[in-house]
CSV table of C-alpha atoms in Angstrom, one decimal:
chain,number,residue,atom,x,y,z
A,1,MET,CA,-10.6,19.6,-4.4
A,2,ILE,CA,-9.8,16.7,-2.1
A,3,ARG,CA,-7.4,18.8,-0.1
A,4,MET,CA,-9.9,21.6,0.2
A,5,PHE,CA,-12.6,19.2,1.3
A,6,MET,CA,-10.4,17.8,4.0
A,7,THR,CA,-9.4,21.2,5.2
A,8,ASN,CA,-12.9,22.5,5.3
A,9,HIS,CA,-14.0,19.4,7.3
A,10,GLY,CA,-11.3,19.6,9.9
A,11,MET,CA,-9.2,16.6,8.6
A,12,LEU,CA,-5.9,18.3,9.5
A,13,GLN,CA,-2.6,17.3,11.1
A,14,PRO,CA,0.5,19.3,11.8
A,15,ASN,CA,3.3,19.1,9.2
A,16,TYR,CA,7.0,19.4,9.7
A,17,LYS,CA,6.6,23.2,10.2
A,18,GLY,CA,3.9,22.7,12.8
A,19,GLN,CA,1.3,24.0,10.3
A,20,GLN,CA,-2.0,22.2,10.1
A,21,ILE,CA,-2.4,20.6,6.6
A,22,ALA,CA,-4.9,18.2,5.1
A,23,THR,CA,-4.6,14.5,5.8
A,24,GLY,CA,-6.3,11.4,4.5
A,25,CYS,CA,-5.8,12.7,0.9
A,26,GLY,CA,-4.9,9.2,-0.2
A,27,ILE,CA,-8.7,8.8,-0.6
A,28,LEU,CA,-7.9,10.0,-4.2
A,29,ILE,CA,-6.4,6.6,-4.9
A,30,TRP,CA,-9.6,4.9,-3.7
A,31,LEU,CA,-11.8,7.2,-5.9
A,32,LEU,CA,-9.7,6.3,-8.9
A,33,VAL,CA,-9.9,2.6,-8.1
A,34,THR,CA,-13.7,2.9,-7.8
A,35,VAL,CA,-14.1,4.7,-11.1
A,36,ASN,CA,-11.8,2.1,-12.8
A,37,ALA,CA,-13.9,-0.7,-11.2
A,38,VAL,CA,-17.1,0.7,-12.6
A,39,VAL,CA,-15.6,1.0,-16.1
A,40,MET,CA,-14.0,-2.5,-16.1
A,41,ASN,CA,-17.1,-4.2,-14.8
A,42,GLY,CA,-19.2,-2.2,-17.3
A,43,LEU,CA,-17.0,-3.5,-20.1
A,44,ALA,CA,-17.2,-7.1,-18.7
A,45,VAL,CA,-21.0,-6.8,-18.9
A,46,LEU,CA,-20.9,-5.4,-22.4
A,47,PHE,CA,-18.7,-8.3,-23.6
A,48,ARG,CA,-20.8,-10.9,-21.8
A,49,GLY,CA,-22.6,-13.2,-24.3
A,50,HIS,CA,-20.1,-12.3,-27.0
A,51,GLU,CA,-16.3,-12.5,-26.6
A,52,ARG,CA,-14.8,-12.5,-23.1
A,53,LEU,CA,-12.9,-9.3,-22.2
A,54,PRO,CA,-9.3,-10.3,-23.0
A,55,GLY,CA,-7.2,-10.9,-19.9
A,56,PHE,CA,-9.9,-9.8,-17.4
A,57,ASP,CA,-11.1,-12.2,-14.7
A,58,GLN,CA,-14.0,-10.4,-13.0
A,59,VAL,CA,-14.3,-12.4,-9.8
A,60,PRO,CA,-10.8,-11.8,-8.3
A,61,PHE,CA,-11.0,-8.2,-9.6
A,62,VAL,CA,-14.2,-7.5,-7.7
A,63,SER,CA,-12.8,-9.2,-4.6
A,64,TYR,CA,-9.7,-7.0,-4.9
A,65,VAL,CA,-11.7,-3.8,-5.2
A,66,ALA,CA,-13.9,-4.7,-2.3
A,67,ALA,CA,-10.9,-5.6,-0.1
A,68,LEU,CA,-9.0,-2.5,-1.0
A,69,SER,CA,-12.1,-0.4,-0.2
A,70,ALA,CA,-12.4,-1.9,3.2
A,71,VAL,CA,-8.7,-1.1,3.9
A,72,ALA,CA,-9.3,2.4,2.6
A,73,LEU,CA,-12.3,2.9,4.9
A,74,ALA,CA,-10.5,1.6,8.0
A,75,GLY,CA,-7.5,3.9,7.2
A,76,PHE,CA,-9.8,6.9,6.6
A,77,ALA,CA,-11.5,6.3,10.0
A,78,ASP,CA,-8.1,6.3,11.6
A,79,ASP,CA,-7.2,9.5,9.9
A,80,ALA,CA,-10.5,11.1,10.9
A,81,ILE,CA,-11.0,10.1,14.5
A,82,GLY,CA,-7.8,8.1,15.5
A,83,ASP,CA,-5.6,9.2,18.4
A,84,LYS,CA,-2.4,10.4,16.8
A,85,ALA,CA,-0.6,10.3,20.1
A,86,VAL,CA,-0.7,6.5,19.8
A,87,LYS,CA,1.9,5.4,17.2
A,88,GLY,CA,3.3,2.2,15.9
A,89,LEU,CA,2.7,-1.4,16.8
A,90,LYS,CA,4.2,-0.9,20.2
A,91,GLY,CA,1.9,2.0,21.0
A,92,HIS,CA,-1.3,0.2,20.0
A,93,TRP,CA,-0.3,-2.9,21.9
A,94,ARG,CA,0.6,-1.0,25.0
A,95,LEU,CA,-2.8,0.8,24.9
A,96,TRP,CA,-4.6,-2.5,24.7
A,97,LYS,CA,-2.4,-4.2,27.3
A,98,GLU,CA,-2.4,-1.5,29.9
A,99,GLU,CA,-5.8,0.2,29.5
A,100,GLN,CA,-7.8,-2.4,27.5
A,101,ILE,CA,-8.7,0.3,24.9
A,102,CYS,CA,-9.2,-0.9,21.4
A,103,SER,CA,-7.6,1.9,19.3
A,104,THR,CA,-8.6,2.7,15.7
A,105,GLY,CA,-5.2,1.3,14.7
A,106,LEU,CA,-6.2,-2.1,16.2
A,107,ILE,CA,-9.6,-2.0,14.5
A,108,LYS,CA,-7.7,-1.2,11.3
A,109,ALA,CA,-5.6,-4.3,11.7
A,110,ILE,CA,-8.7,-6.4,12.2
A,111,VAL,CA,-10.4,-5.0,9.1
A,112,THR,CA,-7.2,-5.6,7.1
A,113,GLY,CA,-7.2,-9.2,8.2
A,114,ILE,CA,-10.8,-9.6,7.1
A,115,ALA,CA,-10.1,-7.9,3.8
A,116,SER,CA,-7.1,-10.2,3.2
A,117,LEU,CA,-9.3,-13.2,3.8
A,118,LEU,CA,-11.8,-11.8,1.3
A,119,PHE,CA,-9.2,-11.4,-1.4
A,120,VAL,CA,-7.1,-14.6,-0.8
A,121,GLY,CA,-10.3,-16.6,-0.5
A,122,VAL,CA,-11.1,-16.3,-4.2
A,123,ILE,CA,-7.5,-17.2,-5.4
A,124,ALA,CA,-6.8,-20.8,-6.2
A,125,HIS,CA,-4.2,-22.3,-3.8
A,126,ASP,CA,-2.5,-25.6,-3.8
A,127,SER,CA,-1.7,-25.7,0.0
A,128,TRP,CA,-2.6,-24.2,3.3
A,129,TRP,CA,0.9,-22.8,3.8
A,130,HIS,CA,0.5,-20.8,0.6
A,131,VAL,CA,-2.7,-19.3,2.0
A,132,GLY,CA,-0.9,-18.4,5.2
A,133,ALA,CA,2.0,-16.9,3.3
A,134,ASP,CA,-0.5,-14.7,1.3
A,135,LEU,CA,-2.2,-13.5,4.4
A,136,LEU,CA,1.1,-12.8,6.1
A,137,LEU,CA,2.3,-10.8,3.1
A,138,LEU,CA,-0.8,-8.7,2.9
A,139,GLY,CA,-0.7,-7.9,6.6
A,140,LEU,CA,3.0,-7.0,6.6
A,141,MET,CA,2.8,-5.0,3.4
A,142,THR,CA,-0.2,-3.0,4.5
A,143,ASN,CA,1.4,-1.9,7.8
A,144,GLY,CA,4.9,-1.8,6.3
A,145,VAL,CA,4.1,1.1,3.9
A,146,ASN,CA,2.3,2.8,6.7
A,147,LEU,CA,5.4,2.7,8.9
A,148,LEU,CA,7.2,4.7,6.2
A,149,ASP,CA,4.6,7.5,6.2
A,150,VAL,CA,6.3,9.7,8.8
A,151,ARG,CA,8.2,12.0,6.4
A,152,PRO,CA,7.0,13.9,3.3
A,153,GLY,CA,6.8,11.6,0.3
A,154,ARG,CA,8.5,8.6,2.0
A,155,ALA,CA,5.5,6.2,1.7
A,156,LEU,CA,5.0,7.0,-1.9
A,157,LYS,CA,8.7,6.6,-2.7
A,158,GLY,CA,8.7,3.3,-0.8
A,159,PHE,CA,5.7,2.2,-2.8
A,160,LEU,CA,7.4,3.1,-6.1
A,161,MET,CA,10.8,1.5,-5.0
A,162,ILE,CA,9.2,-1.8,-3.9
A,163,THR,CA,7.1,-2.1,-7.1
A,164,VAL,CA,10.0,-1.4,-9.4
A,165,ALA,CA,12.4,-3.7,-7.5
A,166,GLY,CA,9.7,-6.4,-7.4
A,167,THR,CA,9.2,-6.1,-11.2
A,168,ILE,CA,12.9,-6.4,-11.8
A,169,GLY,CA,13.1,-9.3,-9.4
A,170,GLN,CA,10.3,-11.1,-11.2
A,171,LEU,CA,12.0,-10.7,-14.5
A,172,ILE,CA,15.2,-12.1,-13.1
A,173,VAL,CA,13.4,-15.1,-11.6
A,174,ASN,CA,11.8,-15.8,-15.0
A,175,ALA,CA,15.1,-15.5,-16.8
A,176,VAL,CA,16.9,-17.8,-14.4
A,177,SER,CA,14.1,-20.4,-14.5
A,178,GLY,CA,14.0,-20.3,-18.3
A,179,GLN,CA,10.5,-18.9,-18.4
A,180,PHE,CA,11.3,-15.5,-19.9
A,181,HIS,CA,8.7,-15.4,-22.7
A,182,ILE,CA,7.6,-12.1,-24.0
A,183,ASP,CA,4.1,-13.2,-24.9
A,184,GLU,CA,3.5,-14.5,-21.3
A,185,LEU,CA,4.9,-11.3,-19.8
A,186,LEU,CA,2.6,-9.2,-22.0
A,187,GLN,CA,-0.4,-11.4,-21.0
A,188,MET,CA,0.5,-10.8,-17.3
A,189,ALA,CA,0.9,-7.1,-17.9
A,190,ILE,CA,-2.6,-6.9,-19.5
A,191,LYS,CA,-4.0,-9.0,-16.6
A,192,LEU,CA,-2.6,-6.7,-13.9
A,193,ALA,CA,-3.2,-3.4,-15.7
A,194,PRO,CA,-6.7,-2.8,-14.3
A,195,TYR,CA,-5.3,-3.5,-10.8
A,196,VAL,CA,-2.2,-1.4,-11.1
A,197,MET,CA,-3.0,1.7,-13.3
A,198,PRO,CA,-5.4,3.6,-11.0
A,199,VAL,CA,-3.2,3.1,-8.0
A,200,TYR,CA,-0.1,4.3,-9.9
A,201,ILE,CA,-2.0,7.3,-11.3
A,202,GLY,CA,-3.1,8.3,-7.9
A,203,ALA,CA,0.4,7.9,-6.4
A,204,TYR,CA,1.9,10.0,-9.2
A,205,VAL,CA,-0.7,12.8,-8.7
A,206,LEU,CA,-0.1,12.8,-4.9
A,207,LEU,CA,3.7,12.5,-4.9
A,208,GLY,CA,4.5,16.2,-5.7
A,209,PRO,CA,2.2,17.8,-3.1
A,210,ASP,CA,3.2,15.2,-0.5
A,211,LEU,CA,6.9,15.9,-1.1
A,212,ARG,CA,6.2,19.6,-0.7
A,213,ALA,CA,4.3,18.8,2.5
A,214,GLU,CA,1.2,20.4,1.2
A,215,LEU,CA,-0.9,17.4,2.1
A,216,MET,CA,-0.6,14.0,3.7
A,217,ILE,CA,-1.9,10.7,2.2
A,218,GLY,CA,-2.5,9.5,5.7
A,219,ASP,CA,-3.3,5.9,6.7
A,220,THR,CA,-5.9,6.0,4.0
A,221,GLY,CA,-3.3,6.2,1.3
A,222,ALA,CA,-0.4,4.3,2.9
A,223,ASN,CA,-2.5,1.3,3.9
A,224,MET,CA,-4.0,1.1,0.4
A,225,LEU,CA,-0.6,1.3,-1.3
A,226,GLY,CA,0.8,-1.6,0.9
A,227,PHE,CA,-2.3,-3.8,0.5
A,228,ALA,CA,-2.3,-3.2,-3.3
A,229,ILE,CA,1.3,-4.3,-3.6
A,230,GLY,CA,0.6,-7.5,-1.7
A,231,CYS,CA,-2.4,-8.3,-4.0
A,232,TRP,CA,-0.3,-7.7,-7.1
A,233,VAL,CA,2.5,-10.0,-5.9
A,234,ILE,CA,0.0,-12.7,-5.1
A,235,LEU,CA,-1.6,-12.4,-8.5
A,236,GLY,CA,1.5,-12.1,-10.7
A,237,SER,CA,4.7,-13.1,-8.9
A,238,ALA,CA,6.6,-16.2,-8.1
A,239,TRP,CA,6.8,-17.6,-4.6
A,240,GLN,CA,10.5,-16.7,-4.4
A,241,LEU,CA,9.6,-13.0,-4.7
A,242,GLN,CA,6.8,-13.3,-2.2
A,243,ALA,CA,9.3,-14.9,0.3
A,244,VAL,CA,11.8,-12.1,-0.2
A,245,LEU,CA,9.1,-9.4,0.4
A,246,ILE,CA,7.9,-11.2,3.6
A,247,VAL,CA,11.5,-11.3,4.9
A,248,PHE,CA,12.1,-7.6,4.0
A,249,MET,CA,8.8,-6.5,5.7
A,250,LEU,CA,9.6,-8.6,8.8
A,251,VAL,CA,13.0,-6.8,9.1
A,252,LEU,CA,11.3,-3.4,8.6
A,253,HIS,CA,8.8,-4.2,11.4
A,254,ILE,CA,11.6,-5.4,13.7
A,255,MET,CA,13.4,-2.1,13.1
A,256,ALA,CA,10.2,-0.1,13.9
A,257,TRP,CA,9.6,-2.1,17.0
A,258,ARG,CA,13.1,-1.8,18.4
A,259,SER,CA,13.8,1.9,17.5
A,260,SER,CA,12.4,3.7,14.5
A,261,VAL,CA,12.6,3.4,10.7
A,262,SER,CA,13.7,7.1,10.5
A,263,GLN,CA,16.8,6.4,12.7
A,264,SER,CA,17.8,3.5,10.4
A,265,ILE,CA,17.3,5.6,7.3
A,266,GLU,CA,19.3,8.6,8.7
A,267,ALA,CA,22.2,6.3,9.6
A,268,ASN,CA,22.5,5.1,5.9
A,269,ARG,CA,23.8,7.7,3.4
A,270,LEU,CA,22.2,6.2,0.3
A,271,LEU,CA,18.8,5.8,2.0
A,272,LEU,CA,19.0,9.3,3.5
A,273,TRP,CA,19.8,10.7,0.0
A,274,PHE,CA,16.8,8.9,-1.5
A,275,ASP,CA,14.6,10.0,1.4
A,276,LEU,CA,15.5,13.6,1.0
A,277,LEU,CA,15.2,13.5,-2.8
A,278,GLY,CA,12.6,16.0,-4.0
A,279,ARG,CA,12.3,17.9,-0.7
A,280,ASN,CA,14.3,20.4,1.3
A,281,LYS,CA,17.1,18.6,3.2
A,282,ASN,CA,16.5,20.7,6.2
A,283,LYS,CA,12.9,19.6,6.5
A,284,THR,CA,13.5,16.3,8.1
A,285,SER,CA,10.5,15.8,10.2
A,286,ARG,CA,6.8,15.9,9.8
């Protein structure tokens, strides 16, 4: 239905065959997040005055949904009216520097910054550098996943790979520090479930059609995926994992600034195999 809606309203971009296909279909993730928010806040109201809903803190959750919605809206605007001839950080910067034109990509970056402040502002922090690290992580993750969205399924694969690697990394940190306690891990899983599940369901539903190049998640979906990962890391991960992700994202941005992420992937056999997994090996460009 979403793909048909986008097609009927002219939300189209050329795919790797040059065929016009629906873009901005990552809005499905936002719809699932919104439905989940209504349900969770409804349950919180139902439990109010009796027993608190186990593991659910309403204030950061509402802030998360509001911030994620702002990122989704900015991405959708970029998909709908953005100039697709302007690509990457370098392109948006050059447009502003040479012609003083504020692109939708630049507006998207500003909105992402405001959304990051909205979310980070309700999280308790022990120092200003921690606040700065959280804001940096959210900005880098949001744009980082978007940098991957230039091949069918690549952004969704990157999202899944980062979340799985991050979870394993967190378990290793817990084990090394002697804090590997099953009950605490279960409590954290219950705490993060309302944040994670709707995004993962949306990613799962979109992965197949995206790999087949039947639709594009667009900036709407890619920006939401990156921002969501950043929020999850802030809520449930150690500072060591956050530092690793910041370094990883900085490297990714440097690669994109100097040449392109695609060239780096195609130069590495393992990354190229993973990139082509699930789609025709001959279909290498979108």
